[in-house]
Amino acid sequence: MIAVELRKLFRRPRTWVTIGLLNALPVLVAVLLAVTDLAPRPGEGPVFLSAVLTNGTLYPLAALAIVLPLFLPIAVALIAGDSVAGEAQSGTLRYLLARPAGRTRLLVAKLLSVFAFVLVTVVVVAAVGYLVGQLLFDVQPIGATIGGAGGTTGLSGTTLTPADIVGRTLLAIGYVTVSMLGVAAFALFFSTLTDSPLVAMLGALGILVASSLLFTLDAASSIAPYLPTRYWLAFVDFFRVPILWRDVVRGLALQGVYVAVLLGAAWANFTTKDVTS
Amino acid sequence: MAGRRSGAAARWAAVLGVVAVLVALPSLVAALPASEAGTSAPDLRRAAVASADVAFTGYAQSAGGLSLPVGDQLTAVANLLSDRTTMRAWYRGPADWRVDVVSPTGETGVHADAGGTWTWNYETATATRTAPSPLALPTASDLLPSALGRRLLSEAADDELSRLGAERVAGRDALGLRLVPADQASSVARVDVWVDADSGVPLRVQVFGKDAAGAGAEAALDTAFLDLELTTPSAEVTAFDVPPGAHVRKGEDAGLVQAASRAGRDGDRIVLPAGLTGLARRTIDGAPRGVGVYGRGITLLAVSAVPRRVASGLHDALVTAPGAVVDDLGVRISAGPLGLMLVDGPEGRMLLAGTVSLDALAAAATELTGGQS
């Protein structure tokens, strides 16, 4: 059943159109930067963007930072919100459940296909960022360490070798993927509550907008550690020396709790729901 | 149908039970009792002051509620005292440590060695070498609970101290120590320091001004470790090599300190008295002539000559600040326990700053300008 769901998801043109659109913004930003040579001042704009003109190796991270606040969650909420509610809306949910597989297995299959979508999306954004960075910006050649010419200066003023950058970029990709699982879990839960994919998607986005807003309020600082978007930007901490694990670990644990609770709620709701469409 | 309903109820009960446990977990952890030790207040102070050799690795946050209306002159200091600052610290000894101020998109690290400090700023790609100076404006590393706690307790008298209970700070047992300054002129109501029971390292420091000292009042400055490990960090972590491509600068004293030394060099016009508003002058080797520091412990008043050019910008910022007192003596304001005054003296403008009340500032200004008010 999992294979069926995966095939269904990745055979749909809509999935690839979403991923394509998601990559359009980082590519546009890269082209504009390369043409105008005007990088944002350090400390302004998405993280790492100020450094890419001199070092294209960092563009996968800049690309992730560009799509992370809004576009990536929208794409994830769109697909995850559609997973159950979309079947209900098109009237196919009944038939899916008529198979002997059971509702819990269907939910798990939907869940895994959404997670696969999140991973593929993040990896594609990073890969397109890598290609764009190599093509449009100056790149420090790998292995050119003689005289200290190679490597990239990390946030702490320590020189990171190209191998360091690759390893830490992979960690960051993994972390961003996990950060998006919370969004996926919200959308999947709402998707079991309603028959409208749009409502499920907007519900998940509403939670994220509220979370981002509360995070900026000093008055809400007591609940800030529990907001789903609180630790999203912690992937930057992989580029400090030594790596600052504190927020990364908290971010992973928080996403784990959200995913577990929301999937539990989705399961409690879906397995006993009256399916009429 | 009834079976399905009861199944649903059981499933939802299981989910809600898990949620309840998860929600209660943070408050349960916070409610873990701290174990009290029968250390007396003077002993606890001695342990804290003697902890300068304890190596540690930590993560700390400081929150200041002091908005200093000082214009462009002291932006860095004003930000430090009004914002939330997140710091990572590696401490091997008094002359070998590193403190990074972490921001979401960058960081500023200070690496100290025997010959001074290197300050690395990622966002400007600048490495600044600064030699030790007898007088320097506060930086983030001074706000680390260990450094601030030792400094504030260093000159406290035994009769100013009392014990508070025990609390858990950074997951460790911390013993409370309260310092109530005896000086009349002081604008600080009290300082609460939470000292690690095992090592004596101050883990949390809260400074309360006299303007907001009641129960439940917000601290004017609150700095605490959130994580602390008493392990010696490796020398590699605290060392600093200028990265290729970085701009290298030589650190300079802040504009105001430079201005004060210039004003002092101009001649012997400025003669600072041996005492001001009941506070005795301190001797600081190597300090510019035009700068005097008065007081003891946490009641301190700095007096500095300021050239007219530098003073006018500061004056404009101060007079427009809410709550500013403008009279014949000059203009004075307070921000929590911090008092700031620009005095129109016969020999030019003088800046008074410190942890003293507005009345004490006015009295000091009267003494400085020769008694006419």
PDB file of C-alpha atoms in Angstrom, chain A:
ATOM      1  CA  MET A   1       0.000   0.000   0.000  1.00  0.00           C
ATOM      2  CA  ILE A   2       2.927   2.326   0.751  1.00  0.00           C
ATOM      3  CA  ALA A   3       4.360   1.718  -2.695  1.00  0.00           C
ATOM      4  CA  VAL A   4       0.947   2.445  -4.205  1.00  0.00           C
ATOM      5  CA  GLU A   5       0.704   5.751  -2.362  1.00  0.00           C
ATOM      6  CA  LEU A   6       4.248   6.768  -3.286  1.00  0.00           C
ATOM      7  CA  ARG A   7       3.672   5.952  -6.930  1.00  0.00           C
ATOM      8  CA  LYS A   8       0.423   7.895  -6.881  1.00  0.00           C
ATOM      9  CA  LEU A   9       2.076  10.947  -5.316  1.00  0.00           C
ATOM     10  CA  PHE A  10       5.125  11.101  -7.566  1.00  0.00           C
ATOM     11  CA  ARG A  11       3.206  10.287 -10.763  1.00  0.00           C
ATOM     12  CA  ARG A  12       0.961  13.262 -10.265  1.00  0.00           C
ATOM     13  CA  PRO A  13       2.063  16.283 -12.333  1.00  0.00           C
ATOM     14  CA  ARG A  14       0.905  18.537  -9.495  1.00  0.00           C
ATOM     15  CA  THR A  15       3.640  17.206  -7.188  1.00  0.00           C
ATOM     16  CA  TRP A  16       6.382  18.114  -9.652  1.00  0.00           C
ATOM     17  CA  VAL A  17       4.818  21.465 -10.531  1.00  0.00           C
ATOM     18  CA  THR A  18       4.840  22.310  -6.809  1.00  0.00           C
ATOM     19  CA  ILE A  19       8.503  21.328  -6.481  1.00  0.00           C
ATOM     20  CA  GLY A  20       9.337  23.261  -9.664  1.00  0.00           C
ATOM     21  CA  LEU A  21       7.603  26.428  -8.481  1.00  0.00           C
ATOM     22  CA  LEU A  22       9.328  26.115  -5.146  1.00  0.00           C
ATOM     23  CA  ASN A  23      12.703  26.251  -6.898  1.00  0.00           C
ATOM     24  CA  ALA A  24      11.799  29.243  -9.031  1.00  0.00           C
ATOM     25  CA  LEU A  25      12.375  31.813  -6.285  1.00  0.00           C
ATOM     26  CA  PRO A  26      15.909  30.735  -5.266  1.00  0.00           C
ATOM     27  CA  VAL A  27      16.893  30.534  -8.939  1.00  0.00           C
ATOM     28  CA  LEU A  28      15.476  34.012  -9.602  1.00  0.00           C
ATOM     29  CA  VAL A  29      17.303  35.405  -6.562  1.00  0.00           C
ATOM     30  CA  ALA A  30      20.560  33.798  -7.728  1.00  0.00           C
ATOM     31  CA  VAL A  31      20.207  35.213 -11.251  1.00  0.00           C
ATOM     32  CA  LEU A  32      19.454  38.688  -9.894  1.00  0.00           C
ATOM     33  CA  LEU A  33      22.440  38.532  -7.533  1.00  0.00           C
ATOM     34  CA  ALA A  34      24.767  37.310 -10.279  1.00  0.00           C
ATOM     35  CA  VAL A  35      23.578  39.954 -12.766  1.00  0.00           C
ATOM     36  CA  THR A  36      23.565  42.934 -10.401  1.00  0.00           C
ATOM     37  CA  ASP A  37      26.397  41.823  -8.105  1.00  0.00           C
ATOM     38  CA  LEU A  38      24.375  43.309  -5.247  1.00  0.00           C
ATOM     39  CA  ALA A  39      24.304  40.942  -2.291  1.00  0.00           C
ATOM     40  CA  PRO A  40      22.316  41.977   0.770  1.00  0.00           C
ATOM     41  CA  ARG A  41      24.399  43.522   3.529  1.00  0.00           C
ATOM     42  CA  PRO A  42      25.598  40.974   6.097  1.00  0.00           C
ATOM     43  CA  GLY A  43      22.939  40.421   8.741  1.00  0.00           C
ATOM     44  CA  GLU A  44      20.149  41.401   6.360  1.00  0.00           C
ATOM     45  CA  GLY A  45      18.051  39.179   4.140  1.00  0.00           C
ATOM     46  CA  PRO A  46      18.031  35.375   4.322  1.00  0.00           C
ATOM     47  CA  VAL A  47      20.940  33.810   6.138  1.00  0.00           C
ATOM     48  CA  PHE A  48      24.104  33.028   4.079  1.00  0.00           C
ATOM     49  CA  LEU A  49      22.843  35.075   1.121  1.00  0.00           C
ATOM     50  CA  SER A  50      25.384  37.826   1.785  1.00  0.00           C
ATOM     51  CA  ALA A  51      28.221  35.305   1.475  1.00  0.00           C
ATOM     52  CA  VAL A  52      27.252  33.569  -1.783  1.00  0.00           C
ATOM     53  CA  LEU A  53      28.740  36.121  -4.185  1.00  0.00           C
ATOM     54  CA  THR A  54      32.222  35.159  -3.003  1.00  0.00           C
ATOM     55  CA  ASN A  55      31.409  31.536  -2.322  1.00  0.00           C
ATOM     56  CA  GLY A  56      28.781  29.701  -4.346  1.00  0.00           C
ATOM     57  CA  THR A  57      29.245  26.563  -2.240  1.00  0.00           C
ATOM     58  CA  LEU A  58      26.895  28.124   0.306  1.00  0.00           C
ATOM     59  CA  TYR A  59      24.034  28.597  -2.153  1.00  0.00           C
ATOM     60  CA  PRO A  60      22.173  25.359  -1.269  1.00  0.00           C
ATOM     61  CA  LEU A  61      21.840  26.758   2.270  1.00  0.00           C
ATOM     62  CA  ALA A  62      20.830  30.200   1.057  1.00  0.00           C
ATOM     63  CA  ALA A  63      18.210  28.535  -1.183  1.00  0.00           C
ATOM     64  CA  LEU A  64      16.802  26.616   1.801  1.00  0.00           C
ATOM     65  CA  ALA A  65      16.790  29.803   3.897  1.00  0.00           C
ATOM     66  CA  ILE A  66      14.861  31.598   1.134  1.00  0.00           C
ATOM     67  CA  VAL A  67      12.061  29.004   0.889  1.00  0.00           C
ATOM     68  CA  LEU A  68      11.987  27.939   4.555  1.00  0.00           C
ATOM     69  CA  PRO A  69       9.809  30.686   6.061  1.00  0.00           C
ATOM     70  CA  LEU A  70       6.870  30.457   3.633  1.00  0.00           C
ATOM     71  CA  PHE A  71       7.170  28.588   0.343  1.00  0.00           C
ATOM     72  CA  LEU A  72       8.370  25.262   1.704  1.00  0.00           C
ATOM     73  CA  PRO A  73       5.645  25.045   4.407  1.00  0.00           C
ATOM     74  CA  ILE A  74       3.001  25.985   1.819  1.00  0.00           C
ATOM     75  CA  ALA A  75       4.154  23.183  -0.485  1.00  0.00           C
ATOM     76  CA  VAL A  76       4.241  20.647   2.351  1.00  0.00           C
ATOM     77  CA  ALA A  77       0.834  21.740   3.701  1.00  0.00           C
ATOM     78  CA  LEU A  78      -0.629  21.550   0.180  1.00  0.00           C
ATOM     79  CA  ILE A  79       0.428  17.936  -0.361  1.00  0.00           C
ATOM     80  CA  ALA A  80      -0.208  16.745   3.215  1.00  0.00           C
ATOM     81  CA  GLY A  81      -3.570  18.520   3.452  1.00  0.00           C
ATOM     82  CA  ASP A  82      -4.620  16.824   0.221  1.00  0.00           C
ATOM     83  CA  SER A  83      -3.630  13.329   1.336  1.00  0.00           C
ATOM     84  CA  VAL A  84      -6.852  12.199   3.043  1.00  0.00           C
ATOM     85  CA  ALA A  85      -9.238  15.079   2.377  1.00  0.00           C
ATOM     86  CA  GLY A  86      -8.386  14.965  -1.332  1.00  0.00           C
ATOM     87  CA  GLU A  87      -9.521  11.340  -1.520  1.00  0.00           C
ATOM     88  CA  ALA A  88     -12.679  12.252   0.382  1.00  0.00           C
ATOM     89  CA  GLN A  89     -13.397  15.173  -1.930  1.00  0.00           C
ATOM     90  CA  SER A  90     -12.952  13.158  -5.088  1.00  0.00           C
ATOM     91  CA  GLY A  91     -15.073  10.387  -3.616  1.00  0.00           C
ATOM     92  CA  THR A  92     -12.340   7.732  -3.690  1.00  0.00           C
ATOM     93  CA  LEU A  93     -11.813   7.391   0.065  1.00  0.00           C
ATOM     94  CA  ARG A  94     -14.688   4.930   0.386  1.00  0.00           C
ATOM     95  CA  TYR A  95     -13.141   2.660  -2.205  1.00  0.00           C
ATOM     96  CA  LEU A  96      -9.706   2.859  -0.600  1.00  0.00           C
ATOM     97  CA  LEU A  97     -11.197   1.777   2.704  1.00  0.00           C
ATOM     98  CA  ALA A  98     -13.188  -0.988   1.096  1.00  0.00           C
ATOM     99  CA  ARG A  99      -9.891  -2.782   0.602  1.00  0.00           C
ATOM    100  CA  PRO A 100      -9.005  -5.079   3.515  1.00  0.00           C
ATOM    101  CA  ALA A 101      -5.931  -3.067   4.411  1.00  0.00           C
ATOM    102  CA  GLY A 102      -7.514  -1.102   7.241  1.00  0.00           C
ATOM    103  CA  ARG A 103      -7.593   2.533   8.130  1.00  0.00           C
ATOM    104  CA  THR A 104      -4.447   2.615  10.264  1.00  0.00           C
ATOM    105  CA  ARG A 105      -2.393   1.172   7.421  1.00  0.00           C
ATOM    106  CA  LEU A 106      -3.853   3.678   4.974  1.00  0.00           C
ATOM    107  CA  LEU A 107      -2.952   6.514   7.362  1.00  0.00           C
ATOM    108  CA  VAL A 108       0.600   5.192   7.746  1.00  0.00           C
ATOM    109  CA  ALA A 109       0.940   4.888   3.968  1.00  0.00           C
ATOM    110  CA  LYS A 110      -0.307   8.454   3.479  1.00  0.00           C
ATOM    111  CA  LEU A 111       2.041   9.641   6.188  1.00  0.00           C
ATOM    112  CA  LEU A 112       5.101   7.962   4.696  1.00  0.00           C
ATOM    113  CA  SER A 113       4.352   9.289   1.238  1.00  0.00           C
ATOM    114  CA  VAL A 114       4.052  12.815   2.657  1.00  0.00           C
ATOM    115  CA  PHE A 115       7.368  12.366   4.478  1.00  0.00           C
ATOM    116  CA  ALA A 116       8.927  11.139   1.222  1.00  0.00           C
ATOM    117  CA  PHE A 117       7.612  14.247  -0.505  1.00  0.00           C
ATOM    118  CA  VAL A 118       9.176  16.478   2.181  1.00  0.00           C
ATOM    119  CA  LEU A 119      12.553  14.776   1.802  1.00  0.00           C
ATOM    120  CA  VAL A 120      12.507  14.876  -2.009  1.00  0.00           C
ATOM    121  CA  THR A 121      11.468  18.538  -1.985  1.00  0.00           C
ATOM    122  CA  VAL A 122      14.223  19.641   0.417  1.00  0.00           C
ATOM    123  CA  VAL A 123      16.852  17.626  -1.454  1.00  0.00           C
ATOM    124  CA  VAL A 124      15.736  19.040  -4.820  1.00  0.00           C
ATOM    125  CA  VAL A 125      15.880  22.623  -3.472  1.00  0.00           C
ATOM    126  CA  ALA A 126      19.387  21.997  -2.143  1.00  0.00           C
ATOM    127  CA  ALA A 127      20.492  20.270  -5.376  1.00  0.00           C
ATOM    128  CA  VAL A 128      19.151  23.052  -7.586  1.00  0.00           C
ATOM    129  CA  GLY A 129      20.824  25.521  -5.200  1.00  0.00           C
ATOM    130  CA  TYR A 130      24.085  23.642  -5.610  1.00  0.00           C
ATOM    131  CA  LEU A 131      23.897  23.704  -9.420  1.00  0.00           C
ATOM    132  CA  VAL A 132      22.936  27.376  -9.478  1.00  0.00           C
ATOM    133  CA  GLY A 133      25.708  28.211  -7.010  1.00  0.00           C
ATOM    134  CA  GLN A 134      28.316  26.381  -9.120  1.00  0.00           C
ATOM    135  CA  LEU A 135      27.132  27.982 -12.365  1.00  0.00           C
ATOM    136  CA  LEU A 136      26.566  31.580 -11.308  1.00  0.00           C
ATOM    137  CA  PHE A 137      28.996  32.334  -8.490  1.00  0.00           C
ATOM    138  CA  ASP A 138      32.686  32.028  -7.693  1.00  0.00           C
ATOM    139  CA  VAL A 139      33.408  28.671  -6.132  1.00  0.00           C
ATOM    140  CA  GLN A 140      36.382  27.777  -3.970  1.00  0.00           C
ATOM    141  CA  PRO A 141      37.932  24.746  -5.630  1.00  0.00           C
ATOM    142  CA  ILE A 142      37.768  21.605  -3.532  1.00  0.00           C
ATOM    143  CA  GLY A 143      41.189  20.531  -2.294  1.00  0.00           C
ATOM    144  CA  ALA A 144      42.870  23.910  -2.805  1.00  0.00           C
ATOM    145  CA  THR A 145      44.096  24.273   0.726  1.00  0.00           C
ATOM    146  CA  ILE A 146      47.669  25.360  -0.007  1.00  0.00           C
ATOM    147  CA  GLY A 147      48.305  28.748   1.551  1.00  0.00           C
ATOM    148  CA  GLY A 148      44.898  28.643   3.193  1.00  0.00           C
ATOM    149  CA  ALA A 149      43.185  29.606  -0.039  1.00  0.00           C
ATOM    150  CA  GLY A 150      40.562  26.887   0.201  1.00  0.00           C
ATOM    151  CA  GLY A 151      37.714  26.579   2.590  1.00  0.00           C
ATOM    152  CA  THR A 152      34.977  28.817   3.777  1.00  0.00           C
ATOM    153  CA  THR A 153      34.890  30.975   6.868  1.00  0.00           C
ATOM    154  CA  GLY A 154      32.201  29.697   9.207  1.00  0.00           C
ATOM    155  CA  LEU A 155      30.178  31.832  11.585  1.00  0.00           C
ATOM    156  CA  SER A 156      32.739  31.475  14.353  1.00  0.00           C
ATOM    157  CA  GLY A 157      35.640  32.721  12.237  1.00  0.00           C
ATOM    158  CA  THR A 158      37.007  29.215  11.807  1.00  0.00           C
ATOM    159  CA  THR A 159      37.918  27.984   8.354  1.00  0.00           C
ATOM    160  CA  LEU A 160      35.699  25.116   7.254  1.00  0.00           C
ATOM    161  CA  THR A 161      37.160  22.766   4.678  1.00  0.00           C
ATOM    162  CA  PRO A 162      35.037  21.836   1.635  1.00  0.00           C
ATOM    163  CA  ALA A 163      34.507  18.421   3.282  1.00  0.00           C
ATOM    164  CA  ASP A 164      33.238  20.166   6.433  1.00  0.00           C
ATOM    165  CA  ILE A 165      30.862  22.247   4.325  1.00  0.00           C
ATOM    166  CA  VAL A 166      29.503  19.159   2.552  1.00  0.00           C
ATOM    167  CA  GLY A 167      28.974  17.282   5.833  1.00  0.00           C
ATOM    168  CA  ARG A 168      27.330  20.211   7.576  1.00  0.00           C
ATOM    169  CA  THR A 169      25.151  20.992   4.555  1.00  0.00           C
ATOM    170  CA  LEU A 170      23.879  17.395   4.626  1.00  0.00           C
ATOM    171  CA  LEU A 171      23.101  17.760   8.345  1.00  0.00           C
ATOM    172  CA  ALA A 172      21.267  21.008   7.616  1.00  0.00           C
ATOM    173  CA  ILE A 173      19.239  19.339   4.844  1.00  0.00           C
ATOM    174  CA  GLY A 174      18.258  16.582   7.268  1.00  0.00           C
ATOM    175  CA  TYR A 175      17.322  19.099   9.932  1.00  0.00           C
ATOM    176  CA  VAL A 176      15.169  21.205   7.586  1.00  0.00           C
ATOM    177  CA  THR A 177      13.418  18.009   6.475  1.00  0.00           C
ATOM    178  CA  VAL A 178      12.570  17.097  10.069  1.00  0.00           C
ATOM    179  CA  SER A 179      11.420  20.689  10.726  1.00  0.00           C
ATOM    180  CA  MET A 180       8.885  20.294   7.918  1.00  0.00           C
ATOM    181  CA  LEU A 181       7.479  17.056   9.356  1.00  0.00           C
ATOM    182  CA  GLY A 182       5.611  19.084  11.990  1.00  0.00           C
ATOM    183  CA  VAL A 183       3.855  21.048   9.228  1.00  0.00           C
ATOM    184  CA  ALA A 184       3.061  17.804   7.445  1.00  0.00           C
ATOM    185  CA  ALA A 185       1.599  16.328  10.652  1.00  0.00           C
ATOM    186  CA  PHE A 186      -0.633  19.367  11.229  1.00  0.00           C
ATOM    187  CA  ALA A 187      -1.919  19.258   7.651  1.00  0.00           C
ATOM    188  CA  LEU A 188      -2.447  15.475   7.779  1.00  0.00           C
ATOM    189  CA  PHE A 189      -4.416  15.756  11.016  1.00  0.00           C
ATOM    190  CA  PHE A 190      -6.627  18.512   9.599  1.00  0.00           C
ATOM    191  CA  SER A 191      -6.954  16.414   6.462  1.00  0.00           C
ATOM    192  CA  THR A 192      -8.668  13.688   8.507  1.00  0.00           C
ATOM    193  CA  LEU A 193     -11.032  16.240  10.065  1.00  0.00           C
ATOM    194  CA  THR A 194     -12.389  17.766   6.898  1.00  0.00           C
ATOM    195  CA  ASP A 195     -13.368  16.706   3.402  1.00  0.00           C
ATOM    196  CA  SER A 196     -11.788  19.828   1.903  1.00  0.00           C
ATOM    197  CA  PRO A 197      -8.041  19.761   1.121  1.00  0.00           C
ATOM    198  CA  LEU A 198      -8.046  23.561   1.003  1.00  0.00           C
ATOM    199  CA  VAL A 199      -9.338  23.819   4.577  1.00  0.00           C
ATOM    200  CA  ALA A 200      -6.695  21.340   5.774  1.00  0.00           C
ATOM    201  CA  MET A 201      -3.915  23.276   4.077  1.00  0.00           C
ATOM    202  CA  LEU A 202      -5.121  26.652   5.343  1.00  0.00           C
ATOM    203  CA  GLY A 203      -5.515  25.223   8.845  1.00  0.00           C
ATOM    204  CA  ALA A 204      -1.870  24.118   8.899  1.00  0.00           C
ATOM    205  CA  LEU A 205      -0.696  27.435   7.463  1.00  0.00           C
ATOM    206  CA  GLY A 206      -2.811  29.303  10.025  1.00  0.00           C
ATOM    207  CA  ILE A 207      -0.993  27.465  12.816  1.00  0.00           C
ATOM    208  CA  LEU A 208       2.373  28.395  11.285  1.00  0.00           C
ATOM    209  CA  VAL A 209       1.491  32.071  10.799  1.00  0.00           C
ATOM    210  CA  ALA A 210       0.243  32.247  14.402  1.00  0.00           C
ATOM    211  CA  SER A 211       3.397  30.515  15.626  1.00  0.00           C
ATOM    212  CA  SER A 212       5.690  32.868  13.688  1.00  0.00           C
ATOM    213  CA  LEU A 213       3.811  35.880  15.014  1.00  0.00           C
ATOM    214  CA  LEU A 214       3.861  34.726  18.631  1.00  0.00           C
ATOM    215  CA  PHE A 215       7.589  34.027  18.359  1.00  0.00           C
ATOM    216  CA  THR A 216       8.261  37.732  17.742  1.00  0.00           C
ATOM    217  CA  LEU A 217       6.260  38.837  20.808  1.00  0.00           C
ATOM    218  CA  ASP A 218       8.130  39.293  24.071  1.00  0.00           C
ATOM    219  CA  ALA A 219       4.860  38.763  25.935  1.00  0.00           C
ATOM    220  CA  ALA A 220       4.685  35.227  24.524  1.00  0.00           C
ATOM    221  CA  SER A 221       8.246  34.316  25.507  1.00  0.00           C
ATOM    222  CA  SER A 222       7.024  31.784  28.087  1.00  0.00           C
ATOM    223  CA  ILE A 223       5.393  29.656  25.375  1.00  0.00           C
ATOM    224  CA  ALA A 224       8.034  30.370  22.711  1.00  0.00           C
ATOM    225  CA  PRO A 225       9.976  27.100  23.304  1.00  0.00           C
ATOM    226  CA  TYR A 226       6.848  25.121  22.366  1.00  0.00           C
ATOM    227  CA  LEU A 227       6.004  26.956  19.139  1.00  0.00           C
ATOM    228  CA  PRO A 228       6.366  24.690  16.082  1.00  0.00           C
ATOM    229  CA  THR A 229       8.439  27.271  14.169  1.00  0.00           C
ATOM    230  CA  ARG A 230      10.678  28.158  17.148  1.00  0.00           C
ATOM    231  CA  TYR A 231      13.760  26.170  16.120  1.00  0.00           C
ATOM    232  CA  TRP A 232      13.415  26.209  12.320  1.00  0.00           C
ATOM    233  CA  LEU A 233      16.402  28.484  11.780  1.00  0.00           C
ATOM    234  CA  ALA A 234      18.637  26.363  14.022  1.00  0.00           C
ATOM    235  CA  PHE A 235      20.166  24.745  10.908  1.00  0.00           C
ATOM    236  CA  VAL A 236      22.461  27.789  10.936  1.00  0.00           C
ATOM    237  CA  ASP A 237      23.982  26.396  14.153  1.00  0.00           C
ATOM    238  CA  PHE A 238      25.663  23.612  12.147  1.00  0.00           C
ATOM    239  CA  PHE A 239      27.999  26.281  10.747  1.00  0.00           C
ATOM    240  CA  ARG A 240      29.278  27.431  14.119  1.00  0.00           C
ATOM    241  CA  VAL A 241      32.452  25.860  15.539  1.00  0.00           C
ATOM    242  CA  PRO A 242      31.947  23.868  17.714  1.00  0.00           C
ATOM    243  CA  ILE A 243      28.448  23.044  16.437  1.00  0.00           C
ATOM    244  CA  LEU A 244      25.778  24.476  18.750  1.00  0.00           C
ATOM    245  CA  TRP A 245      23.624  21.389  19.320  1.00  0.00           C
ATOM    246  CA  ARG A 246      21.281  22.903  21.916  1.00  0.00           C
ATOM    247  CA  ASP A 247      18.621  24.347  19.586  1.00  0.00           C
ATOM    248  CA  VAL A 248      19.078  21.549  17.026  1.00  0.00           C
ATOM    249  CA  VAL A 249      18.349  18.872  19.636  1.00  0.00           C
ATOM    250  CA  ARG A 250      15.400  20.848  20.997  1.00  0.00           C
ATOM    251  CA  GLY A 251      14.096  21.393  17.463  1.00  0.00           C
ATOM    252  CA  LEU A 252      14.263  17.669  16.679  1.00  0.00           C
ATOM    253  CA  ALA A 253      12.555  16.743  19.969  1.00  0.00           C
ATOM    254  CA  LEU A 254       9.834  19.361  19.494  1.00  0.00           C
ATOM    255  CA  GLN A 255       9.060  18.175  15.951  1.00  0.00           C
ATOM    256  CA  GLY A 256       9.030  14.607  17.252  1.00  0.00           C
ATOM    257  CA  VAL A 257       6.459  15.505  19.905  1.00  0.00           C
ATOM    258  CA  TYR A 258       4.261  17.394  17.420  1.00  0.00           C
ATOM    259  CA  VAL A 259       4.433  14.558  14.906  1.00  0.00           C
ATOM    260  CA  ALA A 260       3.624  11.914  17.567  1.00  0.00           C
ATOM    261  CA  VAL A 261       0.726  13.837  19.112  1.00  0.00           C
ATOM    262  CA  LEU A 262      -0.829  14.948  15.822  1.00  0.00           C
ATOM    263  CA  LEU A 263      -0.531  11.511  14.269  1.00  0.00           C
ATOM    264  CA  GLY A 264      -2.101  10.061  17.393  1.00  0.00           C
ATOM    265  CA  ALA A 265      -4.957  12.511  17.057  1.00  0.00           C
ATOM    266  CA  ALA A 266      -5.245  11.809  13.317  1.00  0.00           C
ATOM    267  CA  TRP A 267      -5.348   8.077  14.037  1.00  0.00           C
ATOM    268  CA  ALA A 268      -7.918   8.464  16.859  1.00  0.00           C
ATOM    269  CA  ASN A 269     -10.109  10.534  14.577  1.00  0.00           C
ATOM    270  CA  PHE A 270      -9.681   8.686  11.293  1.00  0.00           C
ATOM    271  CA  THR A 271     -10.066   5.118  12.515  1.00  0.00           C
ATOM    272  CA  THR A 272     -13.513   5.868  13.986  1.00  0.00           C
ATOM    273  CA  LYS A 273     -14.706   8.453  11.498  1.00  0.00           C
ATOM    274  CA  ASP A 274     -17.893   7.876   9.480  1.00  0.00           C
ATOM    275  CA  VAL A 275     -16.649   7.922   5.918  1.00  0.00           C
ATOM    276  CA  THR A 276     -19.490   8.968   3.654  1.00  0.00           C
ATOM    277  CA  SER A 277     -17.637  10.140   0.594  1.00  0.00           C
TER     278      SER A 277
END
